[in-house]
Coordinates of C-alpha atoms and ligand atoms in Angstrom, one line a residue:
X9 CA -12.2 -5.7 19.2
X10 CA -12.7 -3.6 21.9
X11 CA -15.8 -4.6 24.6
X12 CA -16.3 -1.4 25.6
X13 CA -18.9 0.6 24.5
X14 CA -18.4 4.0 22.5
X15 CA -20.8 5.9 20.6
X16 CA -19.7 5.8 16.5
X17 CA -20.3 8.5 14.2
X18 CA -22.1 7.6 11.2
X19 CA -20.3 9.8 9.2
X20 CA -17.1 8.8 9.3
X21 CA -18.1 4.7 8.7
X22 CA -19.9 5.5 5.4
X23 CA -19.1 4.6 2.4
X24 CA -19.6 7.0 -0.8
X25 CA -23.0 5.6 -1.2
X26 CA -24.4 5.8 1.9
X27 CA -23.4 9.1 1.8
X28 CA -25.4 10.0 -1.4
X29 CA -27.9 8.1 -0.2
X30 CA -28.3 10.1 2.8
X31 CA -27.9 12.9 0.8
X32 CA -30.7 11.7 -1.3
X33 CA -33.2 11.1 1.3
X34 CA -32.0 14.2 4.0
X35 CA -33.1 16.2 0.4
X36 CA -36.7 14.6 0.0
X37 CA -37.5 14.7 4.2
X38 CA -36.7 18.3 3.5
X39 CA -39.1 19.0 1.1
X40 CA -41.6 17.1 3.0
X41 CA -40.9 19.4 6.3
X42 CA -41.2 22.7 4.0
X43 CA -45.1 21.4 3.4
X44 CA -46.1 19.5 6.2
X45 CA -46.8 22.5 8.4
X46 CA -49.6 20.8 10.8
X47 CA -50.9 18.1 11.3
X48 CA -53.6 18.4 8.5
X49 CA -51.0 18.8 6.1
X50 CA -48.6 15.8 7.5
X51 CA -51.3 13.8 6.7
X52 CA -52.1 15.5 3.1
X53 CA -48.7 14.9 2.6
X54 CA -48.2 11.4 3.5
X55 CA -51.4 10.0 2.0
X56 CA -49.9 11.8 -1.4
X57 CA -46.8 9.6 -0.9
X58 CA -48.5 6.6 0.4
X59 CA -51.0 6.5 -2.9
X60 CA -47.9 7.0 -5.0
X61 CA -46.6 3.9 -3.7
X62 CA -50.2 1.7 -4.0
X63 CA -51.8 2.3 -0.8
X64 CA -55.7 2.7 -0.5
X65 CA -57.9 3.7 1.9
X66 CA -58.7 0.4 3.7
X67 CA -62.7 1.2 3.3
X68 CA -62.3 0.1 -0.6
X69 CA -61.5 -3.4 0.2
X70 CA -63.8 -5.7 1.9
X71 CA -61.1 -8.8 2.0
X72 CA -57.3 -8.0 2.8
X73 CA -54.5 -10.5 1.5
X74 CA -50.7 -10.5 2.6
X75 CA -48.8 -7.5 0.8
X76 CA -52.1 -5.5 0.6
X77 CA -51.4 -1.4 1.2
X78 CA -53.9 0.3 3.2
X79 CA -54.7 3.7 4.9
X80 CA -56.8 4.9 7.3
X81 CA -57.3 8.6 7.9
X82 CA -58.6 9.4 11.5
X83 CA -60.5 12.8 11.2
X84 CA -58.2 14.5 8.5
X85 CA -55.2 14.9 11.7
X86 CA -53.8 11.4 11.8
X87 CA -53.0 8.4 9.8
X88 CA -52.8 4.6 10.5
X89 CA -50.9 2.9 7.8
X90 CA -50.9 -1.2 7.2
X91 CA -48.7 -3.8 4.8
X92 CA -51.1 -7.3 5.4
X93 CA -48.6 -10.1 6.4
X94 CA -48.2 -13.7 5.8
X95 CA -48.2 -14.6 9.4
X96 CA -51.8 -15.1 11.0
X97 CA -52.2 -11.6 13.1
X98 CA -52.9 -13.2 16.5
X99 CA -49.1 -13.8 16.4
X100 CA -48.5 -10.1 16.8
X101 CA -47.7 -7.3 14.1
X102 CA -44.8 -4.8 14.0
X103 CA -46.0 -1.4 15.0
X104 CA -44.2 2.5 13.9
X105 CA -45.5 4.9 15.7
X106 CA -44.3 8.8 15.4
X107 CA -46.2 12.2 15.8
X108 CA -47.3 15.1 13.5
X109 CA -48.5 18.0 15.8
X110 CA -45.3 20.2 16.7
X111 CA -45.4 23.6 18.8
X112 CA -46.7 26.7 17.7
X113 CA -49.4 29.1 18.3
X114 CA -53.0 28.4 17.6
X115 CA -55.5 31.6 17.6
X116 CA -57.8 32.2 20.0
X117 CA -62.1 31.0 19.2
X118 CA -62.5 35.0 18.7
X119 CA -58.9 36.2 17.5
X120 CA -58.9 39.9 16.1
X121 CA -58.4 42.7 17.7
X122 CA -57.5 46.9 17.2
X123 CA -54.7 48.5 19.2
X124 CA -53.1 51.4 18.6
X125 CA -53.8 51.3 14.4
X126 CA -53.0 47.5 14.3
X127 CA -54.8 44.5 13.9
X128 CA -53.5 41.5 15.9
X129 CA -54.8 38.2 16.2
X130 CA -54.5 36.8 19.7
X131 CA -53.2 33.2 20.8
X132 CA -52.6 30.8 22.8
X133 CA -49.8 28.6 22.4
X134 CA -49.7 25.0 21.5
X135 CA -47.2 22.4 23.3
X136 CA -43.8 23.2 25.6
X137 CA -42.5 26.2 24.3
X138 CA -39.9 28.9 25.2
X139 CA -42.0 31.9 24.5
X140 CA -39.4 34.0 23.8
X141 CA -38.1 32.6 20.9
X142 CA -41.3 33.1 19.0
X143 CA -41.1 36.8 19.2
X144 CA -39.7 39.2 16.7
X145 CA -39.7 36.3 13.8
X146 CA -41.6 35.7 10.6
X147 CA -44.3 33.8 11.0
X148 CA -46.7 31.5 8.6
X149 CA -51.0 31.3 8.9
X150 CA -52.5 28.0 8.5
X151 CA -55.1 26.0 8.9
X152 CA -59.0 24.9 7.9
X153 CA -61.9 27.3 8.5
X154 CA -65.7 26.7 8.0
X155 CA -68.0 29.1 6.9
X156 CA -72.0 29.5 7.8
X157 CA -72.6 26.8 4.8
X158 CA -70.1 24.0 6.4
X159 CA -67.8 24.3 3.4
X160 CA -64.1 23.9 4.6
X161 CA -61.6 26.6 3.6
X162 CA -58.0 26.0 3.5
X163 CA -55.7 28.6 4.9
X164 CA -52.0 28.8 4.1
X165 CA -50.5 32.4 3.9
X166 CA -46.7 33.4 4.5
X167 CA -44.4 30.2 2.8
X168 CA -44.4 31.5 -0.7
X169 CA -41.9 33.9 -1.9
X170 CA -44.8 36.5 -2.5
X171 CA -46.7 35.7 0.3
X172 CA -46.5 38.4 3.5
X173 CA -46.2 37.2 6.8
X174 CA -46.5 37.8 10.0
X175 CA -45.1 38.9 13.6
X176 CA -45.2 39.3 17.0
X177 CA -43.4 42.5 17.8
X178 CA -41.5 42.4 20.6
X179 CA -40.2 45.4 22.8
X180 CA -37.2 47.4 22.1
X181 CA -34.4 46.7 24.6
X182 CA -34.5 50.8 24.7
X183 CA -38.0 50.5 27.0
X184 CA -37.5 46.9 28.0
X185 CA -36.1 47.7 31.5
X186 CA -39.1 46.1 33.6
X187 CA -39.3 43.2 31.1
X188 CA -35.5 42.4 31.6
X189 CA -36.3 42.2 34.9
X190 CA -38.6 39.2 34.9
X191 CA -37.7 35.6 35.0
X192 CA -37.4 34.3 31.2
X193 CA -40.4 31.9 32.4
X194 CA -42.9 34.9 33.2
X195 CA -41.0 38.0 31.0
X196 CA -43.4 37.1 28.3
X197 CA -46.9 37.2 29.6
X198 CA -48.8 34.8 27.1
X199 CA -52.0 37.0 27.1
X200 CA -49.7 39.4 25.2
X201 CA -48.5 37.3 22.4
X202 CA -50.7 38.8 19.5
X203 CA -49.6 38.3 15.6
X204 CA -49.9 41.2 14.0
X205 CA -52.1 40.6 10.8
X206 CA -52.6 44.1 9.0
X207 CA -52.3 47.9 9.7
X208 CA -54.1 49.5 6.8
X209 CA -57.8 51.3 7.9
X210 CA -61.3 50.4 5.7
X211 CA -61.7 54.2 4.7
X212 CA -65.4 53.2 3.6
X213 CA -66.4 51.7 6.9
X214 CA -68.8 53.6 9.7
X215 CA -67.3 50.9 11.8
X216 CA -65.2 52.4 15.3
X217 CA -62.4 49.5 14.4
X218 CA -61.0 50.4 10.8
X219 CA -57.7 48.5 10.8
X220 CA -59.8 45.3 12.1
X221 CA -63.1 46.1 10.0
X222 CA -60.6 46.0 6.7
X223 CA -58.9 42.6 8.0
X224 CA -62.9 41.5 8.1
X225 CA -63.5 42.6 4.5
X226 CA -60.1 41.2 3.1
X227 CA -61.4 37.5 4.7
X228 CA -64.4 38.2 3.6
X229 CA -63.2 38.6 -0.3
X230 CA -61.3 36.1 -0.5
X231 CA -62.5 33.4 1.4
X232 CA -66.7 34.2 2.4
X233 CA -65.6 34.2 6.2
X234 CA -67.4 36.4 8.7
X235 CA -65.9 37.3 12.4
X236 CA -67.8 34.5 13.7
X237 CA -66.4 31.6 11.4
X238 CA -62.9 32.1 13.5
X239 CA -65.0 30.3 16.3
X240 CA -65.3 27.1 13.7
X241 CA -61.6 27.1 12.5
X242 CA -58.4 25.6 13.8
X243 CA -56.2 28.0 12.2
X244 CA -51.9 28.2 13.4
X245 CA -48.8 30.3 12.9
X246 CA -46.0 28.3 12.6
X247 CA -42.6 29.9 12.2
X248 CA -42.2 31.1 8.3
X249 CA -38.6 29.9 7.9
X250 CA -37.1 27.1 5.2
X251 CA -35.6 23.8 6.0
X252 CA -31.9 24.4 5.1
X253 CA -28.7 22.8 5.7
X254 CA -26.5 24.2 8.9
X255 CA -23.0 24.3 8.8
X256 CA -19.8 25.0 6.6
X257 CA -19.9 21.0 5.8
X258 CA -23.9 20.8 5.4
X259 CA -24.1 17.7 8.0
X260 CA -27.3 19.0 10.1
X261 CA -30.1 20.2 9.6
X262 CA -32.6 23.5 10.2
X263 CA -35.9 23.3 10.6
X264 CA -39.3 23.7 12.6
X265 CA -41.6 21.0 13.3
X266 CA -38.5 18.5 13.3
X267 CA -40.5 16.7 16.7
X268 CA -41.6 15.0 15.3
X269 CA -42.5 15.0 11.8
X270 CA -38.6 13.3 11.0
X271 CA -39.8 10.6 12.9
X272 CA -43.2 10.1 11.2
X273 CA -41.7 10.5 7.3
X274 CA -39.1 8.4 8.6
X275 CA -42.3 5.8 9.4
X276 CA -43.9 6.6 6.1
X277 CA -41.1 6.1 4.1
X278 CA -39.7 2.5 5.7
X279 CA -43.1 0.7 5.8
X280 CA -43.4 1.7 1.9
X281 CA -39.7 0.7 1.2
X282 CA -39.5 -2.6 3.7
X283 CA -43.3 -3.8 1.5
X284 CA -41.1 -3.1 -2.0
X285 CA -38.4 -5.0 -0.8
X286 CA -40.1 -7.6 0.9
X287 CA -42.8 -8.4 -1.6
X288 CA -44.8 -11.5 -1.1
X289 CA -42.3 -12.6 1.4
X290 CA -43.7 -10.4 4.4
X291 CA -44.0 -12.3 7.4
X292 CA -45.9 -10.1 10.0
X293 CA -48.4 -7.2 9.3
X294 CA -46.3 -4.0 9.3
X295 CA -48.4 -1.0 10.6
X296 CA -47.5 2.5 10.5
X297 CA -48.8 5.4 12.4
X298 CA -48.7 9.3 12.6
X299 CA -51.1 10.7 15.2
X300 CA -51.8 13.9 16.7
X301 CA -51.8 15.6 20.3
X302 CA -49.0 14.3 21.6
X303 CA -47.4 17.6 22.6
X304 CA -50.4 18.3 24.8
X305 CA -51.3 14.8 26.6
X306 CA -52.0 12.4 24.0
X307 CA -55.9 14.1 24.6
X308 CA -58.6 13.5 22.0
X309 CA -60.1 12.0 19.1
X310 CA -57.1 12.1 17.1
X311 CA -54.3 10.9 19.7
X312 CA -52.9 7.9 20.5
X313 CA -55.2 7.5 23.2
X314 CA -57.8 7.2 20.4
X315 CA -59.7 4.5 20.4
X316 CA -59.6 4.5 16.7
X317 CA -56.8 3.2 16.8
X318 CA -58.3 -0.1 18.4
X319 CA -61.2 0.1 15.2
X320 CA -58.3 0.6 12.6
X321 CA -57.3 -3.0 14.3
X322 CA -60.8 -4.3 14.4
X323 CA -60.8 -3.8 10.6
X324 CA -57.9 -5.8 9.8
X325 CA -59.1 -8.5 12.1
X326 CA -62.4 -8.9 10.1
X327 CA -61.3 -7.9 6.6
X328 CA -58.7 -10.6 6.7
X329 CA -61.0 -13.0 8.3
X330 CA -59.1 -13.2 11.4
X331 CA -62.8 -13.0 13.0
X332 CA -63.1 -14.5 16.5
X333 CA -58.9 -12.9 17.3
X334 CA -58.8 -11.5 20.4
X335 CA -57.5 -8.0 19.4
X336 CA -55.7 -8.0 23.2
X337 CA -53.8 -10.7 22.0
X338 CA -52.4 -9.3 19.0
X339 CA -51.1 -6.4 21.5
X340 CA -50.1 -8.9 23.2
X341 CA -47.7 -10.6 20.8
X342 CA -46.7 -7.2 18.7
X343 CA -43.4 -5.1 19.5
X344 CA -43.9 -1.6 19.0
X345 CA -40.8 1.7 18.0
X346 CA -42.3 4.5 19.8
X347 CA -40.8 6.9 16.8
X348 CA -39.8 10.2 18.7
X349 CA -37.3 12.3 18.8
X350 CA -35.0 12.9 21.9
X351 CA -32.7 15.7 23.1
X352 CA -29.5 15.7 21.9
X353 CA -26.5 17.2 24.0
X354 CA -26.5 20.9 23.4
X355 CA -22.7 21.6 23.3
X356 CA -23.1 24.5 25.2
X357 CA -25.5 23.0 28.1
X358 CA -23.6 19.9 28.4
X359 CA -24.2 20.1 32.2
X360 CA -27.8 19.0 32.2
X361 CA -27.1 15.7 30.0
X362 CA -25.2 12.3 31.6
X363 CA -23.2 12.6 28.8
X364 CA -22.4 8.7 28.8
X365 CA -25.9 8.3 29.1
X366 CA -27.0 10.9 26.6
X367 CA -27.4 11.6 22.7
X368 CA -24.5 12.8 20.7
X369 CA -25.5 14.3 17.2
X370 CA -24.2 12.3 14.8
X371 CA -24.0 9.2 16.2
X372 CA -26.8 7.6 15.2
X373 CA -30.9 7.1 15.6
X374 CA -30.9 7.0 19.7
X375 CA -33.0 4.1 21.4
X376 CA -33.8 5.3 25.2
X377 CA -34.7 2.2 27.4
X378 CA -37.5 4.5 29.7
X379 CA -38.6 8.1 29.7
X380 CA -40.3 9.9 32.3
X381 CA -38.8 12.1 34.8
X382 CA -37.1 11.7 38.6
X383 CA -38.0 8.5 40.1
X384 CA -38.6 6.9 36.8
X385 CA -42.4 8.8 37.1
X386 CA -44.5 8.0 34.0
X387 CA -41.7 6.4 32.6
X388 CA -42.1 4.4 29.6
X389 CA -39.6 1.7 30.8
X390 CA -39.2 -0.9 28.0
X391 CA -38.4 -4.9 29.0
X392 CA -34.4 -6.0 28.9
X393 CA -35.7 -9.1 26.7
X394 CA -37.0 -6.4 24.0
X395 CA -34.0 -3.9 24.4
X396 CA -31.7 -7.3 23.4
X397 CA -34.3 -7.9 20.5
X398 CA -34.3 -4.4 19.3
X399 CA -30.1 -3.7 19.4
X400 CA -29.9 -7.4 17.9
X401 CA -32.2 -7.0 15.3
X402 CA -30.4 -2.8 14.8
X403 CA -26.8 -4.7 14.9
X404 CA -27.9 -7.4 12.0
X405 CA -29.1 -4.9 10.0
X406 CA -26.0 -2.5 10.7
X407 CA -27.9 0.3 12.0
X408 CA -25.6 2.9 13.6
X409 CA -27.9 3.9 17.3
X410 CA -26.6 5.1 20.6
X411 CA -28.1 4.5 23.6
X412 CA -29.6 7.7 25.8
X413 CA -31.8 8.9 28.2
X414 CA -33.2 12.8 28.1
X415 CA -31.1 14.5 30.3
X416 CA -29.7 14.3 33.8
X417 CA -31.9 12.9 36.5
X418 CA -34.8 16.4 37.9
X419 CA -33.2 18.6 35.1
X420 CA -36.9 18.0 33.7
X421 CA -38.1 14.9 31.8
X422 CA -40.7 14.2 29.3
X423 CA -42.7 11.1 27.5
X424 CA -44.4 10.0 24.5
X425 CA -46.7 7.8 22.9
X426 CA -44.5 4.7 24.4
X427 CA -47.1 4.1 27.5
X428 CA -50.3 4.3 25.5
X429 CA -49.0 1.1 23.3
X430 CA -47.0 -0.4 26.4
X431 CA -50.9 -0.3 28.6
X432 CA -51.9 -2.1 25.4
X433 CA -49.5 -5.1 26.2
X434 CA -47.3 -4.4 23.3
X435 CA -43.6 -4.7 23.9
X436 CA -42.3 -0.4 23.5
X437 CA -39.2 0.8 23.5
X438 CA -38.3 4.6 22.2
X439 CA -36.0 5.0 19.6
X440 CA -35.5 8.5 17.4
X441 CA -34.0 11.5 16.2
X442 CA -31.9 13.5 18.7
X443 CA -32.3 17.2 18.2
X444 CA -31.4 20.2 19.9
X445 CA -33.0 23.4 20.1
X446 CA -36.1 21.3 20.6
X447 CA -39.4 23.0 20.4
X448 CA -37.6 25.8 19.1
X449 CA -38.7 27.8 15.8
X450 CA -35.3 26.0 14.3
X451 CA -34.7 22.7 15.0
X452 CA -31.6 20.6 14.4
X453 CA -30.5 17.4 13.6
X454 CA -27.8 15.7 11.8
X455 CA -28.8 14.6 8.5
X456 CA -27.0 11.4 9.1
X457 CA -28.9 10.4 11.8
X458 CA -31.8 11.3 10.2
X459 CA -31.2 8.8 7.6
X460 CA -30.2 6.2 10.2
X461 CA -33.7 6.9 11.6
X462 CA -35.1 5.7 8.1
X463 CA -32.9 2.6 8.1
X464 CA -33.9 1.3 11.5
X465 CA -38.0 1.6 10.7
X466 CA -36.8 0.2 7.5
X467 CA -35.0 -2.9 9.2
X468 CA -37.8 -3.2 12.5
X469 CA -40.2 -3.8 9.7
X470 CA -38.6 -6.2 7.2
X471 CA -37.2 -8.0 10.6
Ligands
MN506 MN1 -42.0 14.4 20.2
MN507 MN1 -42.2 17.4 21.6

């Protein structure tokens, strides 16, 4: 046996079924990523699942009991999950936390405008992105508008087959000579990334705007909205483009909103499997979580930073008449996965990853000891007593993971919801999907690692 350390693929040690099973779940993750276009919609999707399995919303209980299954939904954009445990919870609880907001491009509080016989809704954009990439594609409308009454209208346009889209049109190389000139950082000036939405005048209307005044009346028909309402909605487009498999030999996979929304159905499915398999044998309380507005800060009501997250807590301390636990000492004792994904080395950019210290696709969910960027700043930098609890408990369990860090040292850096548990006095370390082409339109990962993902939640919580 050899003591020195190599990455393995998890494809070439699976049996036949591990395989199907991968194949199995890669199938059903899919199908979750095709619907779960925001964050609203992660967490319609999730709750669907969760209730499927025999999880209720935690307000219809006034007592919990070990193996109870409860949700709570934080202002319809994200999702605390629990399994009650055995174990009294001042001894600590296991804690899964991933994110459901990806990149994309959120309209503007007064979107619409005419320009040269089109109507274009402007943006701004939403997270890290390479703006280039989100020209020139299809692209998908959704979200949740209000009207003058408060009623809440659901929007999703651009995903069904019959469904139009829409596009940001960007120039032809043919008059593109000052725009090649630019730096790709500044070439696309943000102010100018307007989705096209329609083209056709209102040949009834007195109004100047034609193109936009028959947008207006189109709304209007089919969902009662007036200009005004776009200043009460929360409305996206997110790239219209299928989850598919990649490849000649289908091992990765294509998609957008991959960071993180593998992580989070990852989350949703373990603590639902781990409660089946454990029954009324569970130990400690397993909690799940999705949240929201990580790819801007972890700002706001429906972040991590949330203190609803804290209430969510409370409420387990009361309703399982825990009353009197300090809720800082259940932090205390719990150990925390921060569930997000990580870069994985792009074969052709291999020269900004350590490559001994990076991800390799294919080998396995990737557990990063600290995140952050140059001198360790807002790192994220998880104990060596947890790190030898966490690869102990993934080694028992035979969970294939590599270990990695971002990329090389002031290439760039990044974080996650690690530090917001890890100020809590949890014990955090980071452990998820790599994928390249991050914060692209088109993610990838490896499908195998993606199911590797599933089985480390799975084993964290049944641990
Ligand atoms: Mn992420
Ligand atoms: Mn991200």
């Amino acid at each position: 046996m050899s003591i020195k350390y190599e990455k393995k693929d998890v494809y070439s040690t699976m049996e036949e079924q591990d395989l199907e099973n991968t194949n199995l779940y890669a199938k059903s993750y899919m199908e979750f990523l095709d619907k779960a276009r925001t964050e609203y919609l992660a967490v319609e999707e999730a709750i669907e699942i969760l209730e499927n399995n025999g999880f209720i919303s935690i307000e219809e209980k006034d007592y919990l009991e070990p193996g109870d299954r409860i949700y709570f939904v934080n202002k319809s954009k994200s999702l605390y999950v629990a399994v009650i445990g055995n174990d009294d919870i001042v001894k600590g609880v296991n804690i899964v936390g991933a994110h459901i907001d990806s990149p994309r491009l959120d309209i503007k509080p007064m979107p619409l405008i005419e320009k040269s016989g089109t109507a274009l809704m402007k943006t701004q954009y939403y997270g890290g992105i390479k703006k280039y990439q989100w020209l020139s594609i299809p692209l998908a409308m959704y979200g949740v508008m209000y009207n003058k009454d408060g009623e809440k209208i659901k929007i999703a346009i651009g995903e069904d087959e019959n469904d139009p889209v829409f596009t940001i049109a960007d120039l032809l190389p043919h008059l593109a000579k000052d725009q090649m000139n630019h730096k790709a950082e500044s070439f696309v000036d943000p102010e100018k990334m307007s989705v096209i939405v329609g083209s056709l005048k209102d040949k009834d209307s007195t109004e100047s705007e034609k193109v936009k005044q028959n947008i207006l009346r189109l709304l209007n028909e089919k969902y009662g909205v007036e200009e005004i309402d776009f200043a009460r909605s929360e409305i996206s487009f997110v790239p219209a483009l299928k989850t598919k498999f990649i490849g000649l030999d289908r091992g990765l996979i294509g998609g957008y909103g991959q960071d993180d929304r593998v992580c989070a159905y990852a989350t949703i499915r373990a603590i639902i499997d781990s409660a089946d398999e454990l029954g009324e044998s569970i130990s400690k309380t397993n909690i799940a979580m999705i949240v929201d507005k990580e790819e801007i800060g972890s700002i706001g009501t429906t972040s991590m930073n949330s203190r609803a997250f804290d209430m969510f807590v409370n409420k387990i301390i009361e309703k399982t008449n825990s009353l009197g636990v300090d809720k800082l000492e259940v932090y205390y004792n719990s150990r925390v996965l921060s569930a997000d994904v990580t870069a994985g080395i792009n074969p052709e950019y291999e020269e900004v990853h350590d490559i001994q210290n990076g991800s390799m696709i294919g080998c396995g969910i990737s557990v990063e000891k600290y995140t952050g960027s140059g001198g360790k700043y807002s790192a994220s930098d998880a104990n060596a007593s947890y790190m030898s609890e966490v690869m102990s408990l993934f080694d028992r369990n035979n969970v294939i993971y590599q270990v990695g860090t971002l990329g090389k040292i002031e290439k760039g850096g990044g974080g996650t919801i690690a530090y917001i548990l890890a100020d809590k006095g949890c014990e955090v370390v980071d452990c998820g999907t790599p994928v390249l082409a991050m914060h692209s339109p088109f993610e990838v990962t490896s499908k195998y690692d993606v199911y590797m993902t599933y089985l480390a939640y799975k084993a964290f919580y049944k641990d």
